[in-house]
XYZ file of C-alpha atoms in Angstrom:
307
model
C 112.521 90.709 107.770
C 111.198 91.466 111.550
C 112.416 91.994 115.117
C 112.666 87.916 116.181
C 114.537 88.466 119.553
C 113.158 92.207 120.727
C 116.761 94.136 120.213
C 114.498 96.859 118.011
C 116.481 96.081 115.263
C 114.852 93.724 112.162
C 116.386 90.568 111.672
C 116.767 88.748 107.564
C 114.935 85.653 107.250
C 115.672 83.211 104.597
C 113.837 80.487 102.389
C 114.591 78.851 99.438
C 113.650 78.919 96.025
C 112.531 75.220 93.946
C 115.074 72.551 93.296
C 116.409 72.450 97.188
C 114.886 71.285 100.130
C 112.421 73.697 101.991
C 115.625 75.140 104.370
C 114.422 78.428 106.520
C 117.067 80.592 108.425
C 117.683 82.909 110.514
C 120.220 86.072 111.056
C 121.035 88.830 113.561
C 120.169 91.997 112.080
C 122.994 93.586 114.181
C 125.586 91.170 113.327
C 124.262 89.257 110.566
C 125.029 85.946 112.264
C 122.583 83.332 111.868
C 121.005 82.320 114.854
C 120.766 78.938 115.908
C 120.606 75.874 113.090
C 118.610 76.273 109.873
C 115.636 74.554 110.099
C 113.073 72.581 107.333
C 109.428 74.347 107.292
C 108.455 71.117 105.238
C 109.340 67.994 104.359
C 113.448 67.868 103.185
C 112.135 66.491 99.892
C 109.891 68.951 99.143
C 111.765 71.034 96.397
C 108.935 73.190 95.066
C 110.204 76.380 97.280
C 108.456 78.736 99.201
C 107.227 82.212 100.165
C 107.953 83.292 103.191
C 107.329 86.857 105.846
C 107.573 87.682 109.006
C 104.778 89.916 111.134
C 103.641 90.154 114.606
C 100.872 88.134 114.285
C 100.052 87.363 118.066
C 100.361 90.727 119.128
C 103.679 90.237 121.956
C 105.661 92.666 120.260
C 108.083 90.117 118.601
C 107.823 88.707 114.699
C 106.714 85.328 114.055
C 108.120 83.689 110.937
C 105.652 82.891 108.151
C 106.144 80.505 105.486
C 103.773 78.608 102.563
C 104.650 75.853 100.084
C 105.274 76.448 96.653
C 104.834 74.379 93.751
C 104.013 71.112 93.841
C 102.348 70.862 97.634
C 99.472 71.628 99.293
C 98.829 75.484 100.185
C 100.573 74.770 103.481
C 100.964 77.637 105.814
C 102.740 77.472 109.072
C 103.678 79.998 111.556
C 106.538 79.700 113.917
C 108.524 80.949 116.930
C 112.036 82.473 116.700
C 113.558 79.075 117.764
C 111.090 77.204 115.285
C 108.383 76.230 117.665
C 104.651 76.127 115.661
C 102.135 78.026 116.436
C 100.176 77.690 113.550
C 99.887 74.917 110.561
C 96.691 75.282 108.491
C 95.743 75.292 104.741
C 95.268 78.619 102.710
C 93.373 76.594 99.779
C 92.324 73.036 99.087
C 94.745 70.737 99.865
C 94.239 69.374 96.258
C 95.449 72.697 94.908
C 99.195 71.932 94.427
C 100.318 75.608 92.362
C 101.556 77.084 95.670
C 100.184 79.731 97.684
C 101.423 83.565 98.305
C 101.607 85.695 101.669
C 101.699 88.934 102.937
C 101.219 90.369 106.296
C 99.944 93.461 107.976
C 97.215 95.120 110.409
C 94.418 95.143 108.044
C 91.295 95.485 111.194
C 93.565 98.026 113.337
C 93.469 95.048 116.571
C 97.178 95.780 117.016
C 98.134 92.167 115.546
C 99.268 91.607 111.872
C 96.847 89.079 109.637
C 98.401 86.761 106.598
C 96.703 87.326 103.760
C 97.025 84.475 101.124
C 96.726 84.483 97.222
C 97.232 81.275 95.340
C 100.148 81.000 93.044
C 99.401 81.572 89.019
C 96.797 78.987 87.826
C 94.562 79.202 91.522
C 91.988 82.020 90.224
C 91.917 85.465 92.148
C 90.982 84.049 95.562
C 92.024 86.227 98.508
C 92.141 84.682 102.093
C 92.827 86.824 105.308
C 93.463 84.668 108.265
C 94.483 85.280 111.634
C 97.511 84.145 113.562
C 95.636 80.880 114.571
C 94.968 80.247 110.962
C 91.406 81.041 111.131
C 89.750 82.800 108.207
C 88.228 86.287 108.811
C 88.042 87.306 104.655
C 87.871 85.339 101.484
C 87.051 86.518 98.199
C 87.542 86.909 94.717
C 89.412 90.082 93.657
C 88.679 89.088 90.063
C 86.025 86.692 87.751
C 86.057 83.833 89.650
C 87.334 82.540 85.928
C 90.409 84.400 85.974
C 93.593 82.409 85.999
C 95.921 85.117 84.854
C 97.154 86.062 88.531
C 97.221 89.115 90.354
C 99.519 91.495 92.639
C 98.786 92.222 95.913
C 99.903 95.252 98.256
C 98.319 97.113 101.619
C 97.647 100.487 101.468
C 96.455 102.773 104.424
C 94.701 105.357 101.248
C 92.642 106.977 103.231
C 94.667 107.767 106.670
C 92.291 106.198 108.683
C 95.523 103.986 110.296
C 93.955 100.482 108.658
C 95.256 99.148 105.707
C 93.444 98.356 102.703
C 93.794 95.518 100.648
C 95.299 96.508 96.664
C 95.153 94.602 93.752
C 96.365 94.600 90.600
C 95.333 92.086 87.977
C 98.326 90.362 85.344
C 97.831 89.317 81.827
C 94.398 87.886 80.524
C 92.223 90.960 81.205
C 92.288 94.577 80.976
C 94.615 95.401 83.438
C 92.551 96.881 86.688
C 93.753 97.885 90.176
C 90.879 97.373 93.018
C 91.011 98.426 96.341
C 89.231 96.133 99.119
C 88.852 96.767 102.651
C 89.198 93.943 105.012
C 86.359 91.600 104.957
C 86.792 91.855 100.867
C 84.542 94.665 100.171
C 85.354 96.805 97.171
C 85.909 100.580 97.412
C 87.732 101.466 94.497
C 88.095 100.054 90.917
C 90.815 102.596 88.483
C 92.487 101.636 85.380
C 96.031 102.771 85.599
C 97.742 102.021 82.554
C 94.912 102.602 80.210
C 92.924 99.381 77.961
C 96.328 97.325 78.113
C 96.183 94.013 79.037
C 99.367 92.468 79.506
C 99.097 93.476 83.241
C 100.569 95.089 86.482
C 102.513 95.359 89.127
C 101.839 97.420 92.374
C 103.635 98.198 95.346
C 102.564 101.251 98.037
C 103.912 103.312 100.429
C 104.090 106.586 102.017
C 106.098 108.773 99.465
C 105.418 112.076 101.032
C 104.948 111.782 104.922
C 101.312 112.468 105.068
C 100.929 109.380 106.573
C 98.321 108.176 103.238
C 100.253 105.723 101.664
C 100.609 106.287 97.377
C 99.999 103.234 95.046
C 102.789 103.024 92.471
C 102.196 101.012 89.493
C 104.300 99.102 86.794
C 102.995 97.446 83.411
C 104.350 93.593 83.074
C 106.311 92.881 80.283
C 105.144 93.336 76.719
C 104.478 97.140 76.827
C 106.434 100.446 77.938
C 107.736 99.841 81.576
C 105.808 103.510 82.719
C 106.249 104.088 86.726
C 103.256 105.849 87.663
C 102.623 107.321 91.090
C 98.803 107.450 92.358
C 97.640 109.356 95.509
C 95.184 107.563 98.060
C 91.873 108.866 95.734
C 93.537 107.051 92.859
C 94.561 110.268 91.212
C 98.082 110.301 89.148
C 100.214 112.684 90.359
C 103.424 111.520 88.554
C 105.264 109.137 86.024
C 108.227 108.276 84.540
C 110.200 106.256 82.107
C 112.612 104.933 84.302
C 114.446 102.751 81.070
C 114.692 103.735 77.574
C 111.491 103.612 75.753
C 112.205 100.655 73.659
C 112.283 98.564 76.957
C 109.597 96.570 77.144
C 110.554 93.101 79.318
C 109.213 94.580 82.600
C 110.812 96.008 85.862
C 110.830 95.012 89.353
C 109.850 97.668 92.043
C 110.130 98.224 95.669
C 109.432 100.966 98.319
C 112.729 101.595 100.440
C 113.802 104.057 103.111
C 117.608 104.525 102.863
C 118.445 107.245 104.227
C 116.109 106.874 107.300
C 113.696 109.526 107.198
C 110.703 107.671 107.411
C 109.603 108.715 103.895
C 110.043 105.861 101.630
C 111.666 106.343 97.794
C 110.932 103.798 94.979
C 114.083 101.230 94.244
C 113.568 99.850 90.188
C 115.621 97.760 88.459
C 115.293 96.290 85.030
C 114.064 92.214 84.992
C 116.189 91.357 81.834
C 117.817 92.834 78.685
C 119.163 95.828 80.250
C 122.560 95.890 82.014
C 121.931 95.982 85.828
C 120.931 99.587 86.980
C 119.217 99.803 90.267
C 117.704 103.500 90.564
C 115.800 105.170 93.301
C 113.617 107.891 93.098
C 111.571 110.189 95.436
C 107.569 110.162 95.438
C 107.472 113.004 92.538
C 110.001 110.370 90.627
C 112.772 112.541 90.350
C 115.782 110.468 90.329
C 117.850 109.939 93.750
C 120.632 107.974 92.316
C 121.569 104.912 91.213
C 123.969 101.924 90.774
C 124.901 98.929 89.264
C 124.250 95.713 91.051
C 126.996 93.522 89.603
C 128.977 93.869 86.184
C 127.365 96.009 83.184
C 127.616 92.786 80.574
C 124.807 90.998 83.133
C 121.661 91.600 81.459
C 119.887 88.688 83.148
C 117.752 90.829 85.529
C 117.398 91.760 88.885
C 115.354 91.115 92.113
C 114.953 93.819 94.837
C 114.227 92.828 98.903
């Protein structure tokens, strides 16, 4: 989502996930009408999907749409224009490296302009690429062994209230699960272990959860162990958790930060990823519960995505 047409109001951007062509589209945030045509950000028989996110990357005060190829393509980013003009087509990896490629934007070096930062799709190794709106490289590193293969999570963080973001990682199955915190030129600051010697991995997500303007760092195991929300303040010290599913749950959760009531202080949206009828819940930065819901009938226990 982002402000495409300067109305102050974000607009929803689409893509598509594999088995259809690469379709991207656009719709009014006010009236939810999709502006102009869809349009292909690759080839119409490319069905391997894509990520896609929207920043102001050129610093005008209006988003730019941000896309890269999934599955089955070269790491192909490209940046575009509201009405689909490109601004920017470059490659995050290797053209030969066909797993897909992962993006997500913010103002990592405070310039006043968001960067893309890349991570290759499960398979590509823990190589993180920070690139400007141009496509040029200012950052690339490993936030793992070089060996590693098991894939990683990626958020930005402002932990220390400085107004820059950090780059946070979090690594997934194949190694004792570590978060690491990396400022932008790849630099590590901070290493913590937040769910113990497990290693079945992690997700992590941050936010500000108490208006102090210091984003927390709220972390997840994968699936395989308890599904234990844990809350960390900017020095990487716990300050709460909870069970948000009964303890027997163990096939993972899906998390995101959310404002919906409009306060500016975000609350944590969960719901379960399968095996568990379809409760959404939201809680506050302590994790007391908010409320909750159920996203479709009770008998779905497929899972469910959050955006």
């Amino acid at each position: 989502m982002g402000d495409l047409n300067g109305d102050g109001v974000f607009d929803i951007i689409t893509g598509v996930g594999a088995g259809t062509s690469p379709l991207l589209r656009r719709f009014d945030g006010r009236t939810l009408k999709e502006i102009g045509q869809g349009l292909y950000a690759y080839d119409q028989a490319f069905l391997g999907g894509m990520s896609v996110s929207a920043a102001d990357v050129d610093g005008d005060g209006l988003y730019e749409m941000i896309t890269g190829t999934g599955n089955g393509s070269a790491p192909h980013v490209k940046v575009r224009k509201m009405d689909g003009t490109i601004i920017a087509s470059f490659y995050a990896y290797a053209p030969e490296f066909t797993r897909g490629v992962n993006l997500i934007t913010g103002d990592i070096d405070n310039d006043g302009k968001s960067e893309i930062v890349s991570t290759p799709n499960w398979g590509g190794g823990p190589h993180v690429k920070v690139f400007d709106g141009k496509g040029k490289a200012s950052a690339s590193f490993f936030a793992y062994e070089s060996n590693f293969i098991g894939g990683f999570s990626l958020a930005l963080a402002d932990t220390d209230g400085n107004g820059i973001k950090e780059l946070v990682t979090e690594s997934y199955a194949g190694r004792i699960t570590s978060g690491r915190v990396f400022d932008a030129k790849g630099r590590m600051l901070k290493e913590w272990f937040p769910h113990g010697t497990i290693s079945s991995g992690g997700m992590v997500i941050a936010a500000d959860l108490n208006g102090d303007k210091i984003d927390e760092i709220v972390s997840v195991p994968l699936a395989g162990t308890q599904s234990v929300l844990k809350v960390f303040d900017g020095g990487l010290k716990q300050t709460a958790s909870v069970l948000p599913y009964p303890a027997s749950y163990t096939k993972g959760i899906n998390i995101k930060a959310v404002d919906l009531n409009g306060d500016g202080i975000k609350e944590i949206a969960t719901a379960p990823k399968a095996g568990l009828p379809p409760q959404v819940r939201r809680f506050d930065g302590a994790l007391k519960v908010l409320d909750s819901l159920f996203a479709t009938a009770t008998s779905f226990t497929g899972g469910i995505w959050l955006d």
